[in-house]
Short mmCIF file of C-alpha atoms in Angstrom, two decimals:
data_model
loop_
_atom_site.label_atom_id
_atom_site.label_comp_id
_atom_site.label_asym_id
_atom_site.label_seq_id
_atom_site.Cartn_x
_atom_site.Cartn_y
_atom_site.Cartn_z
CA UNK L 1 0.23 -0.24 0.00
CA UNK L 2 1.33 1.84 -0.76
CA UNK L 3 -1.58 -0.10 -0.33
CA UNK L 4 -4.58 -0.50 -2.08
CA UNK L 5 -5.66 -1.94 -5.63
CA UNK L 6 -8.62 0.11 -6.50
CA UNK L 7 -11.96 -1.74 -5.98
CA UNK L 8 -11.22 -3.97 -3.48
CA UNK L 9 -12.04 -4.10 0.21
CA UNK L 10 -10.67 -5.64 2.61
CA UNK L 11 -12.20 -4.62 6.35
CA UNK L 12 -9.61 -2.47 7.97
CA UNK L 13 -8.77 -4.83 11.15
CA UNK L 14 -8.70 -3.76 14.56
CA UNK L 15 -5.39 -1.42 15.09
CA UNK L 16 -2.26 -3.64 14.56
CA UNK L 17 -3.27 -6.72 12.33
CA UNK L 18 -0.39 -7.20 10.98
CA UNK L 19 2.26 -7.25 13.79
CA UNK L 20 -0.15 -10.24 13.55
CA UNK L 21 -3.37 -7.86 14.61
CA UNK L 22 -0.96 -5.25 13.10
CA UNK L 23 0.07 -7.72 10.20
CA UNK L 24 -2.64 -7.95 7.80
CA UNK L 25 -3.48 -4.49 8.07
CA UNK L 26 -6.00 -3.68 4.93
CA UNK L 27 -3.18 -5.33 2.49
CA UNK L 28 -3.97 -3.71 -1.36
CA UNK L 29 -1.66 -2.34 -3.27
CA UNK L 30 -2.42 1.81 -1.98
CA UNK L 31 14.42 -19.57 1.59
CA UNK L 32 16.58 -20.77 2.87
CA UNK L 33 17.26 -24.78 2.07
CA UNK L 34 15.00 -26.94 4.48
CA UNK L 35 17.02 -27.32 7.57
CA UNK L 36 14.62 -30.58 8.18
CA UNK L 37 12.46 -32.61 5.84
CA UNK L 38 8.50 -31.99 7.51
CA UNK L 39 6.30 -33.93 5.13
CA UNK L 40 3.72 -31.68 4.92
CA UNK L 41 0.22 -33.51 5.62
CA UNK L 42 -1.82 -35.63 3.15
CA UNK L 43 -2.95 -35.07 0.24
CA UNK L 44 -0.44 -31.42 0.35
CA UNK L 45 2.33 -31.08 -1.58
CA UNK L 46 5.62 -32.15 -0.25
CA UNK L 47 6.92 -28.23 0.03
CA UNK L 48 10.62 -29.22 0.69
CA UNK L 49 11.27 -31.67 -1.90
CA UNK L 50 10.22 -28.81 -4.43
CA UNK L 51 12.13 -26.35 -3.24
CA UNK L 52 15.58 -25.32 -4.96
CA UNK L 53 18.73 -25.32 -2.96
CA UNK L 54 19.31 -21.65 -1.82
CA UNK L 55 23.24 -20.08 -2.04
CA UNK L 56 24.06 -19.33 1.60
CA UNK L 57 22.04 -16.64 3.62
CA UNK L 58 24.07 -14.08 4.29
CA UNK L 59 24.29 -12.55 7.95
CA UNK L 60 24.96 -9.61 9.12
CA UNK L 61 27.90 -10.69 11.70
CA UNK L 62 29.05 -14.26 13.02
CA UNK L 63 26.29 -15.22 15.99
CA UNK L 64 27.58 -17.07 19.21
CA UNK L 65 26.17 -20.67 18.77
CA UNK L 66 23.51 -20.11 20.68
CA UNK L 67 21.77 -17.36 18.96
CA UNK L 68 22.83 -19.72 15.60
CA UNK L 69 21.04 -22.14 17.86
CA UNK L 70 17.57 -19.96 18.15
CA UNK L 71 18.41 -18.99 14.68
CA UNK L 72 17.70 -22.49 13.47
CA UNK L 73 14.75 -23.26 15.34
CA UNK L 74 13.22 -20.59 14.42
CA UNK L 75 13.93 -21.64 10.44
CA UNK L 76 12.87 -25.07 11.06
CA UNK L 77 9.70 -24.72 12.37
CA UNK L 78 7.34 -21.60 11.53
CA UNK L 79 4.22 -23.16 11.62
CA UNK L 80 2.64 -25.64 13.75
CA UNK L 81 -1.46 -26.05 13.58
CA UNK L 82 -3.10 -28.63 15.50
CA UNK L 83 -6.06 -29.41 13.01
CA UNK L 84 -8.63 -31.79 15.40
CA UNK L 85 -9.11 -35.16 15.42
CA UNK L 86 -9.25 -35.56 11.59
CA UNK L 87 -6.48 -33.98 10.12
CA UNK L 88 -3.23 -34.27 11.08
CA UNK L 89 -1.11 -31.04 12.20
CA UNK L 90 -0.22 -28.52 10.05
CA UNK L 91 3.85 -27.49 10.00
CA UNK L 92 6.01 -25.75 7.78
CA UNK L 93 9.60 -24.60 8.03
CA UNK L 94 11.36 -21.10 6.95
CA UNK L 95 11.77 -22.52 3.11
CA UNK L 96 8.32 -24.35 3.24
CA UNK L 97 6.12 -21.47 3.42
CA UNK L 98 8.11 -19.23 1.05
CA UNK L 99 7.49 -21.72 -1.07
CA UNK L 100 3.69 -22.38 -0.51
CA UNK L 101 3.21 -18.30 -0.64
CA UNK L 102 5.76 -17.61 -3.84
CA UNK L 103 7.77 -15.67 -1.64
CA UNK L 104 11.16 -15.74 -4.02
CA UNK L 105 13.05 -13.12 -0.89
CA UNK L 106 13.06 -12.72 3.19
CA UNK L 107 15.02 -10.15 5.01
CA UNK L 108 15.07 -9.93 8.48
CA UNK L 109 16.54 -8.36 11.65
CA UNK L 110 15.56 -9.78 14.88
CA UNK L 111 15.86 -6.62 17.98
CA UNK L 112 16.07 -8.38 21.62
CA UNK L 113 17.27 -5.89 24.39
CA UNK L 114 17.42 -2.59 22.15
CA UNK L 115 19.66 -4.06 20.22
CA UNK L 116 19.72 -6.10 16.15
CA UNK L 117 20.60 -9.80 17.77
CA UNK L 118 20.81 -10.49 13.80
CA UNK L 119 20.17 -9.66 10.80
CA UNK L 120 19.74 -12.46 7.91
CA UNK L 121 18.39 -13.39 4.16
CA UNK L 122 16.92 -16.00 2.86
CA UNK L 123 15.88 -17.03 -1.34
CA UNK L 124 16.78 -14.75 -4.09
CA UNK L 125 16.06 -11.31 -5.57
CA UNK L 126 13.99 -12.06 -8.39
CA UNK L 127 11.59 -14.95 -9.17
CA UNK L 128 13.97 -18.00 -11.01
CA UNK L 129 17.21 -15.81 -10.17
CA UNK L 130 20.46 -16.85 -8.04
CA UNK L 131 21.36 -13.94 -6.69
CA UNK L 132 20.57 -14.13 -3.20
CA UNK L 133 18.79 -12.20 -0.92
CA UNK L 134 21.57 -10.20 1.82
CA UNK L 135 21.34 -8.24 4.85
CA UNK L 136 22.49 -5.05 2.89
CA UNK L 137 18.89 -6.09 -0.58
CA UNK L 138 17.09 -2.79 -0.80
CA UNK L 139 13.26 -3.68 -0.48
CA UNK L 140 10.38 -1.40 -0.78
CA UNK L 141 8.50 -0.51 2.26
CA UNK L 142 5.48 0.12 1.34
CA UNK L 143 4.03 2.35 3.91
CA UNK L 144 6.00 1.60 6.51
CA UNK L 145 7.70 4.64 4.88
CA UNK L 146 4.55 6.74 6.77
CA UNK L 147 6.36 6.83 10.03
CA UNK L 148 9.75 7.41 9.03
CA UNK L 149 7.98 10.53 7.58
CA UNK L 150 6.43 11.48 10.43
CA UNK L 151 9.38 11.78 12.64
CA UNK L 152 10.70 14.13 9.77
CA UNK L 153 7.03 16.54 10.38
CA UNK L 154 7.06 16.53 14.39
CA UNK L 155 11.17 17.09 13.99
CA UNK L 156 9.89 20.80 12.01
CA UNK L 157 7.36 20.90 15.11
CA UNK L 158 9.87 21.04 17.37
CA UNK L 159 11.77 23.60 15.20
CA UNK L 160 8.88 25.48 15.45
CA UNK L 161 8.30 25.51 11.50
CA UNK L 162 5.46 23.65 11.87
CA UNK L 163 2.35 23.25 14.20
CA UNK L 164 0.68 19.87 15.29
CA UNK L 165 -2.80 21.72 15.08
CA UNK L 166 -3.34 24.62 12.79
CA UNK L 167 -4.96 24.72 9.97
CA UNK L 168 -2.11 23.33 7.30
CA UNK L 169 -3.51 25.95 4.92
CA UNK L 170 -1.55 28.54 6.67
CA UNK L 171 1.36 26.44 5.59
CA UNK L 172 0.49 25.22 1.99
CA UNK L 173 1.77 27.26 -0.38
CA UNK L 174 1.70 25.47 -3.74
CA UNK L 175 -1.65 23.92 -3.54
CA UNK L 176 -4.78 24.09 -0.90
CA UNK L 177 -6.37 21.64 0.82
CA UNK L 178 -10.49 22.88 -1.09
CA UNK L 179 -12.91 24.30 1.18
CA UNK L 180 -16.31 22.40 1.41
CA UNK L 181 -19.33 21.83 3.73
CA UNK L 182 -16.92 19.23 5.79
CA UNK L 183 -14.48 21.70 6.82
CA UNK L 184 -16.64 24.82 7.85
CA UNK L 185 -15.85 24.68 11.43
CA UNK L 186 -13.04 22.46 11.90
CA UNK L 187 -9.32 21.66 9.60
CA UNK L 188 -7.21 19.67 8.44
CA UNK L 189 -4.19 19.89 10.66
CA UNK L 190 -0.86 17.65 10.71
CA UNK L 191 -2.24 15.93 14.10
CA UNK L 192 -4.97 15.06 11.96
CA UNK L 193 -2.89 13.96 8.74
CA UNK L 194 -0.22 12.00 10.43
CA UNK L 195 -3.33 9.74 12.46
CA UNK L 196 -5.36 9.80 9.17
CA UNK L 197 -8.67 11.44 11.61
CA UNK L 198 -8.48 14.41 8.52
CA UNK L 199 -11.80 13.13 6.36
CA UNK L 200 -9.65 12.53 3.32
CA UNK L 201 -10.45 10.20 0.74
CA UNK L 202 -7.18 7.80 -1.24
CA UNK L 203 -6.98 5.22 0.67
CA UNK L 204 -3.79 4.18 -1.26
CA UNK L 205 -1.60 4.52 -4.17
CA UNK L 206 -0.89 1.60 -7.18
CA UNK L 207 2.02 3.24 -8.16
CA UNK L 208 3.59 3.64 -11.47
CA UNK L 209 5.18 1.33 -13.93
CA UNK L 210 8.31 2.71 -14.81
CA UNK L 211 7.61 3.25 -18.62
CA UNK L 212 4.63 5.25 -17.15
CA UNK L 213 4.56 9.62 -16.97
CA UNK L 214 5.01 10.35 -13.37
CA UNK L 215 2.54 13.04 -12.30
CA UNK L 216 3.71 15.70 -10.09
CA UNK L 217 2.36 15.73 -6.03
CA UNK L 218 -0.14 18.46 -7.33
CA UNK L 219 -1.60 16.43 -9.62
CA UNK L 220 -1.32 13.76 -7.54
CA UNK L 221 -3.82 15.85 -4.96
CA UNK L 222 -6.49 17.17 -7.57
CA UNK L 223 -6.41 13.67 -8.65
CA UNK L 224 -5.33 15.33 -12.78
CA UNK L 225 -3.54 12.81 -15.66
CA UNK L 226 -1.41 11.13 -15.33
CA UNK L 227 -2.19 10.44 -11.94
CA UNK L 228 -3.80 7.61 -11.49
CA UNK L 229 -5.79 8.09 -8.42
CA UNK L 230 -8.96 9.84 -7.44
CA UNK L 231 -8.78 13.54 -6.03
CA UNK L 232 -7.50 13.53 -2.05
CA UNK L 233 -10.89 15.68 -0.79
CA UNK L 234 -12.23 15.78 2.43
CA UNK L 235 -15.40 13.83 2.44
CA UNK L 236 -16.54 13.72 6.34
CA UNK L 237 -15.61 16.45 9.70
CA UNK L 238 -11.79 16.10 10.36
CA UNK L 239 -10.98 14.70 13.71
CA UNK L 240 -14.54 12.84 14.48
CA UNK L 241 -12.74 9.39 13.07
CA UNK L 242 -10.51 7.08 12.22
CA UNK L 243 -9.90 6.21 8.04
CA UNK L 244 -6.62 5.42 6.68
CA UNK L 245 -5.60 7.55 4.33
CA UNK L 246 -2.59 7.43 2.05
CA UNK L 247 -4.20 10.81 0.71
CA UNK L 248 -4.12 12.42 3.58
CA UNK L 249 -0.14 11.76 4.17
CA UNK L 250 0.94 12.73 0.34
CA UNK L 251 -0.37 16.19 1.71
CA UNK L 252 1.98 15.95 4.83
CA UNK L 253 4.36 15.63 1.99
CA UNK L 254 3.49 18.90 0.33
CA UNK L 255 3.64 21.09 3.74
CA UNK L 256 6.88 19.09 4.15
CA UNK L 257 8.15 20.36 1.02
CA UNK L 258 6.54 23.86 1.40
CA UNK L 259 8.24 24.62 4.77
CA UNK L 260 11.85 23.64 3.47
CA UNK L 261 11.69 24.06 0.52
CA UNK L 262 14.32 21.08 0.03
CA UNK L 263 12.98 18.08 -2.11
CA UNK L 264 11.40 15.49 0.04
CA UNK L 265 14.23 12.68 -0.21
CA UNK L 266 16.93 15.40 0.80
CA UNK L 267 14.56 17.06 3.75
CA UNK L 268 14.28 12.93 5.17
CA UNK L 269 18.16 12.07 4.39
CA UNK L 270 18.66 15.21 6.70
CA UNK L 271 16.18 14.94 9.30
CA UNK L 272 16.01 11.51 9.98
CA UNK L 273 17.73 9.11 8.32
CA UNK L 274 21.40 10.34 8.38
CA UNK L 275 20.34 11.27 12.01
CA UNK L 276 19.50 7.43 12.89
CA UNK L 277 22.15 5.48 10.74
CA UNK L 278 19.80 4.36 8.09
CA UNK L 279 22.29 4.44 5.61
CA UNK L 280 21.10 1.91 2.76
CA UNK L 281 18.19 4.10 3.16
CA UNK L 282 15.79 6.59 0.63
CA UNK L 283 13.26 8.51 -0.79
CA UNK L 284 14.26 8.52 -4.08
CA UNK L 285 11.58 7.71 -6.77
CA UNK L 286 12.73 6.47 -9.00
CA UNK L 287 16.41 5.15 -7.31
CA UNK L 288 19.64 6.05 -8.51
CA UNK L 289 21.23 3.69 -10.90
CA UNK L 290 23.68 2.81 -7.70
CA UNK L 291 20.80 2.05 -5.65
CA UNK L 292 18.64 -0.17 -7.92
CA UNK L 293 21.34 -1.74 -8.73
CA UNK L 294 20.86 -3.09 -4.95
CA UNK L 295 17.30 -3.52 -5.14
CA UNK L 296 15.10 -6.75 -4.70
CA UNK L 297 12.49 -7.57 -7.29
CA UNK L 298 8.62 -7.08 -6.79
CA UNK L 299 6.30 -10.19 -8.00
CA UNK L 300 3.19 -10.84 -7.59
CA UNK L 301 0.95 -13.31 -4.98
CA UNK L 302 1.28 -15.87 -8.35
CA UNK L 303 5.22 -15.51 -8.28
CA UNK L 304 5.09 -13.61 -11.44
CA UNK L 305 7.92 -10.25 -11.89
CA UNK L 306 6.49 -7.00 -11.81
CA UNK L 307 7.02 -5.09 -14.79
CA UNK L 308 10.76 -3.13 -15.26
CA UNK L 309 11.61 -4.33 -11.25
CA UNK L 310 9.23 -2.48 -8.89
CA UNK L 311 6.62 0.43 -9.39
CA UNK L 312 7.39 3.96 -8.80
CA UNK L 313 5.51 6.12 -5.96
CA UNK L 314 6.04 10.04 -6.12
CA UNK L 315 3.91 10.18 -3.31
CA UNK L 316 6.94 9.17 -1.30
CA UNK L 317 5.23 9.64 2.30
CA UNK L 318 2.87 7.77 1.68
CA UNK L 319 5.04 4.27 -0.06
CA UNK L 320 7.95 5.49 -1.19
CA UNK L 321 10.48 4.41 0.92
CA UNK L 322 13.43 2.33 -0.08
CA UNK L 323 15.39 0.22 2.28
CA UNK L 324 16.27 -2.91 4.65
CA UNK L 325 14.95 -4.71 7.80
CA UNK L 326 18.53 -3.14 10.01
CA UNK L 327 18.20 0.26 8.71
CA UNK L 328 14.08 -0.75 9.84
CA UNK L 329 15.53 -2.12 13.37
CA UNK L 330 17.62 1.52 14.25
CA UNK L 331 14.49 3.71 12.83
CA UNK L 332 11.99 1.15 15.91
CA UNK L 333 15.44 0.79 18.24
CA UNK L 334 15.71 5.16 18.73
CA UNK L 335 11.85 5.02 18.63
CA UNK L 336 12.01 3.07 21.52
CA UNK L 337 15.07 4.84 22.98
CA UNK L 338 13.72 7.96 22.82
CA UNK L 339 10.45 6.91 24.22
CA UNK L 340 11.88 6.27 27.43
CA UNK L 341 14.40 9.20 27.40
CA UNK L 342 17.88 7.26 26.41
CA UNK L 343 18.42 8.95 23.26
CA UNK L 344 17.00 12.80 21.57
CA UNK L 345 18.77 11.57 18.02
CA UNK L 346 16.03 12.91 16.37
CA UNK L 347 12.69 13.94 18.92
CA UNK L 348 12.66 14.40 22.17
CA UNK L 349 10.96 11.77 24.91
CA UNK L 350 7.94 14.09 25.15
CA UNK L 351 7.04 14.10 21.41
CA UNK L 352 7.45 10.49 20.23
CA UNK L 353 5.11 9.74 23.68
CA UNK L 354 2.80 11.63 21.96
CA UNK L 355 3.58 9.70 18.53
CA UNK L 356 2.45 6.51 20.56
CA UNK L 357 -0.78 7.56 21.59
CA UNK L 358 -4.09 7.14 19.46
CA UNK L 359 -4.89 10.33 18.38
CA UNK L 360 -8.41 8.95 18.75
CA UNK L 361 -9.87 5.63 20.28
CA UNK L 362 -8.58 2.87 18.31
CA UNK L 363 -6.87 5.21 16.12
CA UNK L 364 -3.11 5.38 15.09
CA UNK L 365 -1.45 7.63 17.12
CA UNK L 366 0.89 10.18 14.96
CA UNK L 367 2.62 8.27 12.15
CA UNK L 368 2.59 4.76 13.87
CA UNK L 369 -0.17 2.27 15.06
CA UNK L 370 -0.14 0.77 19.03
CA UNK L 371 -1.49 -2.83 19.46
CA UNK L 372 -3.89 -2.57 21.70
CA UNK L 373 -3.68 -5.67 22.49
CA UNK L 374 0.60 -6.00 23.66
CA UNK L 375 1.28 -2.57 25.94
CA UNK L 376 4.08 -1.24 24.32
CA UNK L 377 4.00 -2.40 21.31
CA UNK L 378 3.72 0.18 18.11
CA UNK L 379 4.85 -0.20 14.57
CA UNK L 380 3.46 0.14 10.18
CA UNK L 381 2.97 -3.00 8.26
CA UNK L 382 3.74 -1.55 4.24
CA UNK L 383 2.59 -2.85 0.78
CA UNK L 384 3.64 -1.80 -2.91
CA UNK L 385 3.82 -3.26 -6.17
CA UNK L 386 5.50 -7.02 -5.60
CA UNK L 387 6.37 -5.66 -2.05
CA UNK L 388 5.25 -6.41 1.50
CA UNK L 389 6.85 -5.44 4.77
CA UNK L 390 6.45 -5.33 8.39
CA UNK L 391 8.18 -3.56 11.69
CA UNK L 392 6.88 -4.36 15.28
CA UNK L 393 8.27 -3.08 18.13
CA UNK L 394 7.96 -2.82 22.05
CA UNK L 395 9.01 0.39 23.92
CA UNK L 396 8.75 -1.30 26.73
CA UNK L 397 10.75 -4.08 26.24
CA UNK L 398 13.42 -3.08 23.46
CA UNK L 399 12.29 -6.27 21.48
CA UNK L 400 11.10 -6.08 18.33
CA UNK L 401 11.55 -7.49 14.34
CA UNK L 402 11.57 -5.88 10.71
CA UNK L 403 11.05 -8.54 7.59
CA UNK L 404 10.54 -7.34 4.57
CA UNK L 405 9.80 -9.17 1.05
CA UNK L 406 9.79 -9.14 -2.32
CA UNK L 407 6.39 -10.48 -2.99
CA UNK L 408 2.40 -9.20 -2.88
CA UNK L 409 2.22 -12.47 0.11
CA UNK L 410 5.01 -10.83 1.63
CA UNK L 411 3.31 -10.23 5.16
CA UNK L 412 1.95 -14.49 4.92
CA UNK L 413 5.76 -15.32 5.85
CA UNK L 414 6.26 -12.43 7.78
CA UNK L 415 3.30 -13.11 10.55
CA UNK L 416 4.91 -17.09 10.93
CA UNK L 417 8.11 -15.32 11.30
CA UNK L 418 6.68 -12.69 14.06
CA UNK L 419 5.40 -15.22 16.12
CA UNK L 420 8.24 -18.11 16.14
CA UNK L 421 10.89 -15.33 16.88
CA UNK L 422 8.06 -13.92 20.08
CA UNK L 423 8.40 -17.80 20.55
CA UNK L 424 11.55 -18.72 20.66
CA UNK L 425 12.63 -15.50 23.08
CA UNK L 426 9.73 -16.12 24.85
CA UNK L 427 8.29 -12.25 24.61
CA UNK L 428 4.28 -11.81 26.33
CA UNK L 429 3.57 -11.81 22.77
CA UNK L 430 -0.91 -11.81 22.35
CA UNK L 431 -1.40 -13.65 18.49
CA UNK L 432 -4.58 -13.71 16.82
CA UNK L 433 -5.59 -17.07 15.68
CA UNK L 434 -6.74 -16.86 11.72
CA UNK L 435 -3.15 -16.34 10.43
CA UNK L 436 -2.94 -19.06 8.58
CA UNK L 437 -6.21 -20.01 6.86
CA UNK L 438 -4.79 -19.16 2.94
CA UNK L 439 -2.45 -20.83 3.48
CA UNK L 440 -4.49 -24.15 5.33
CA UNK L 441 -7.08 -23.50 2.17
CA UNK L 442 -3.47 -23.55 -0.34
CA UNK L 443 -2.53 -27.01 0.92
CA UNK L 444 -5.55 -28.84 2.31
CA UNK L 445 -8.54 -27.28 0.92
CA UNK L 446 -10.78 -24.11 1.25
CA UNK L 447 -13.19 -26.43 2.88
CA UNK L 448 -10.93 -28.22 5.27
CA UNK L 449 -9.48 -24.40 5.48
CA UNK L 450 -13.27 -23.29 6.00
CA UNK L 451 -13.90 -26.22 8.82
CA UNK L 452 -11.22 -24.51 11.24
CA UNK L 453 -12.35 -21.61 11.10
CA UNK L 454 -15.62 -22.40 11.97
CA UNK L 455 -13.88 -24.42 15.34
CA UNK L 456 -12.09 -21.77 15.78
CA UNK L 457 -15.30 -18.95 16.07
CA UNK L 458 -16.80 -22.30 17.72
CA UNK L 459 -14.48 -22.54 21.01
CA UNK L 460 -14.69 -18.42 21.53
CA UNK L 461 -11.15 -17.63 20.61
CA UNK L 462 -11.94 -15.66 18.05
CA UNK L 463 -12.05 -11.69 17.91
CA UNK L 464 -15.15 -10.39 16.10
CA UNK L 465 -13.84 -7.60 13.69
CA UNK L 466 -10.42 -9.43 13.51
CA UNK L 467 -12.16 -12.84 12.11
CA UNK L 468 -14.95 -10.97 9.53
CA UNK L 469 -11.69 -8.67 7.82
CA UNK L 470 -9.35 -12.62 7.92
CA UNK L 471 -11.86 -14.39 6.30
CA UNK L 472 -12.61 -11.15 3.95
CA UNK L 473 -8.26 -11.22 3.23
CA UNK L 474 -8.46 -15.16 2.47
CA UNK L 475 -11.40 -14.31 0.09
CA UNK L 476 -10.16 -12.12 -1.91
CA UNK L 477 -6.53 -13.57 -2.07
CA UNK L 478 -9.00 -17.02 -3.68
CA UNK L 479 -10.84 -14.56 -6.16
CA UNK L 480 -7.63 -12.83 -7.77
CA UNK L 481 -5.20 -16.24 -8.04
CA UNK L 482 -8.22 -18.10 -9.84
CA UNK L 483 -10.69 -19.53 -7.50
CA UNK L 484 -13.46 -17.28 -8.27
CA UNK L 485 -15.82 -19.95 -6.47
CA UNK L 486 -13.67 -20.50 -3.36
CA UNK L 487 -13.93 -17.04 -3.36
CA UNK L 488 -17.71 -17.00 -3.39
CA UNK L 489 -18.64 -19.69 -0.30
CA UNK L 490 -15.99 -17.92 1.76
CA UNK L 491 -17.80 -14.12 0.84
CA UNK L 492 -21.52 -16.21 1.81
CA UNK L 493 -20.34 -17.42 4.39
CA UNK L 494 -18.94 -13.94 5.66
CA UNK L 495 -22.63 -12.51 5.00
CA UNK L 496 -23.73 -15.57 7.08
CA UNK L 497 -21.99 -14.63 9.88
CA UNK L 498 -21.94 -10.96 9.82
CA UNK L 499 -25.45 -9.86 8.16
CA UNK L 500 -25.29 -6.50 9.02
CA UNK L 501 -21.83 -5.73 7.88
CA UNK L 502 -21.66 -3.37 4.88
CA UNK L 503 -18.25 -4.71 3.43
CA UNK L 504 -19.08 -7.99 3.18
CA UNK L 505 -21.83 -7.50 0.83
CA UNK L 506 -19.61 -5.21 -0.99
CA UNK L 507 -17.15 -7.92 -1.56
CA UNK L 508 -19.84 -11.22 -3.12
CA UNK L 509 -21.19 -8.29 -4.96
CA UNK L 510 -17.74 -7.91 -6.50
CA UNK L 511 -17.13 -11.82 -7.20
CA UNK L 512 -20.45 -12.03 -8.88
CA UNK L 513 -19.32 -9.43 -10.50
CA UNK L 514 -16.16 -10.63 -11.98
CA UNK L 515 -17.96 -14.48 -12.52
CA UNK L 516 -20.71 -12.63 -14.29
CA UNK L 517 -23.31 -13.12 -12.48
CA UNK L 518 -24.58 -9.77 -13.07
CA UNK L 519 -28.64 -9.91 -10.86
CA UNK L 520 -26.99 -11.31 -8.02
CA UNK L 521 -23.86 -8.75 -8.11
CA UNK L 522 -26.25 -6.07 -8.70
CA UNK L 523 -28.29 -7.74 -5.19
CA UNK L 524 -25.65 -7.35 -2.63
CA UNK L 525 -24.21 -4.18 -3.95
CA UNK L 526 -27.66 -2.80 -3.36
CA UNK L 527 -27.15 -4.17 0.20
CA UNK L 528 -24.25 -2.89 0.90
CA UNK L 529 -26.00 0.67 0.02
CA UNK L 530 -28.44 -0.02 2.25
CA UNK L 531 -26.22 -0.69 5.33
CA UNK L 532 -23.82 2.18 4.39
CA UNK L 533 -24.99 4.63 1.60
CA UNK L 534 -21.40 6.27 1.80
CA UNK L 535 -19.81 3.28 -0.28
CA UNK L 536 -18.66 5.23 -3.10
CA UNK L 537 -17.19 2.31 -4.22
CA UNK L 538 -20.82 0.17 -4.49
CA UNK L 539 -22.15 3.21 -6.17
CA UNK L 540 -20.08 3.45 -8.82
CA UNK L 541 -19.84 -0.28 -9.62
CA UNK L 542 -24.22 -0.88 -9.76
CA UNK L 543 -23.47 2.37 -12.03
CA UNK L 544 -21.08 0.05 -14.58
CA UNK L 545 -23.13 -3.22 -14.14
CA UNK L 546 -26.46 -1.02 -15.24
CA UNK L 547 -25.01 0.59 -18.08
CA UNK L 548 -23.40 -3.25 -19.09
CA UNK L 549 -27.54 -4.68 -18.64
#
């Protein structure tokens, strides 16, 4: 996302589901050698046998024997799910999980007691290639660009160049937020931009093909060609509720440029990256040749490569950061130390405390999401075209992870690694129960996975909001992965379980539309609009369907 594929509507899970509870944070574009041969369940292919030998993964430092043993345990078993009396447990090592999800390459950095304990690369930089991922391989960070950019904005606040609570139109020079009925009394402010409470549209950005013309930031904000997203406008009263908006963060980007007069990549380097020692990182879009030579190549869910290796994101603050897990770990450690009053390379303790405090109930703080289930945990997910990433840090304990992948399935594997790391290091970490539904479905069949979901619901172990979002996410994976009828089955189940949710009818309508069942699509879009009259996607789809009749 950054995360959003136009037309796909996956529920925004409760704050932070990609650190399990923020790992599947509405991701819509906005391999090591097997250490232990683990035989998969009957009826599933043996992933270990199909895994091609990879070059020895690169490490950033020689690990102690104890640390190496920990790493090997993490690599050996990243998934172990009891499947009930009728099915054997589902067990996968890291190589098998990467293969199952078509993830060519993965890079991991683990933080223990405010220090990088180890970092390691797995797999290859491109599907079908041989060059291995190393700790210096660059990945697109997607929406993890946002908290780094927010850190720069808060540094400008501390210097008196910006204010958190004034109307941003007071400082914007090259463009202004259009006033309308929603901004008569409440204004768009920097605090609201960073916390996604400014009432702004455009969830995320798909980026631009390397051969496509690039718009200016002002063209993006106005939705003018060659921009490929809608105009960014206020459509509810600022400060009244949370709704994720990469569009709002793009206004934040222009605001910082206007008050400093600096190009955004230089501003972020001077304000944040150099001060923290994030020497591998850059907001340059596109990257200059020297850095471009260090990148992984993006890939889709089916493993096919992104044309031109990756997309370009002029929406730099929202989605434009190129980095490594090691650099993201440095960033997370600095924020955690600052929150504890132990460092102030960029921000003071008071500012970071405000940064990590939700602006509204169940909303993000200033740039970061805060995990409601795990005290002290903050972080963000990211997804650009062909890349996904996860960053999680606990400022109270000094533990965390940064994981990046060159795949649209990257967070699915990253979530498994996070859980395994948390178990190995004995973190007090609460994770959800639905993290592997799609994988169970892929390896054991959709019905087995749905039975597993049903048993979890019966046990009372599932959070209803998380369950709805997970089922919807899985449904979209199937819908756009060539399994339309299975997707319809899942969306129908979500309608059965959550009949008052406009989102589930919208999703079922999309599945019927994709499979040519126009009357059923119309019926479900109308029901979605009945429950939420402001569902613009449903309105647009209904108009298109009616024109086709």
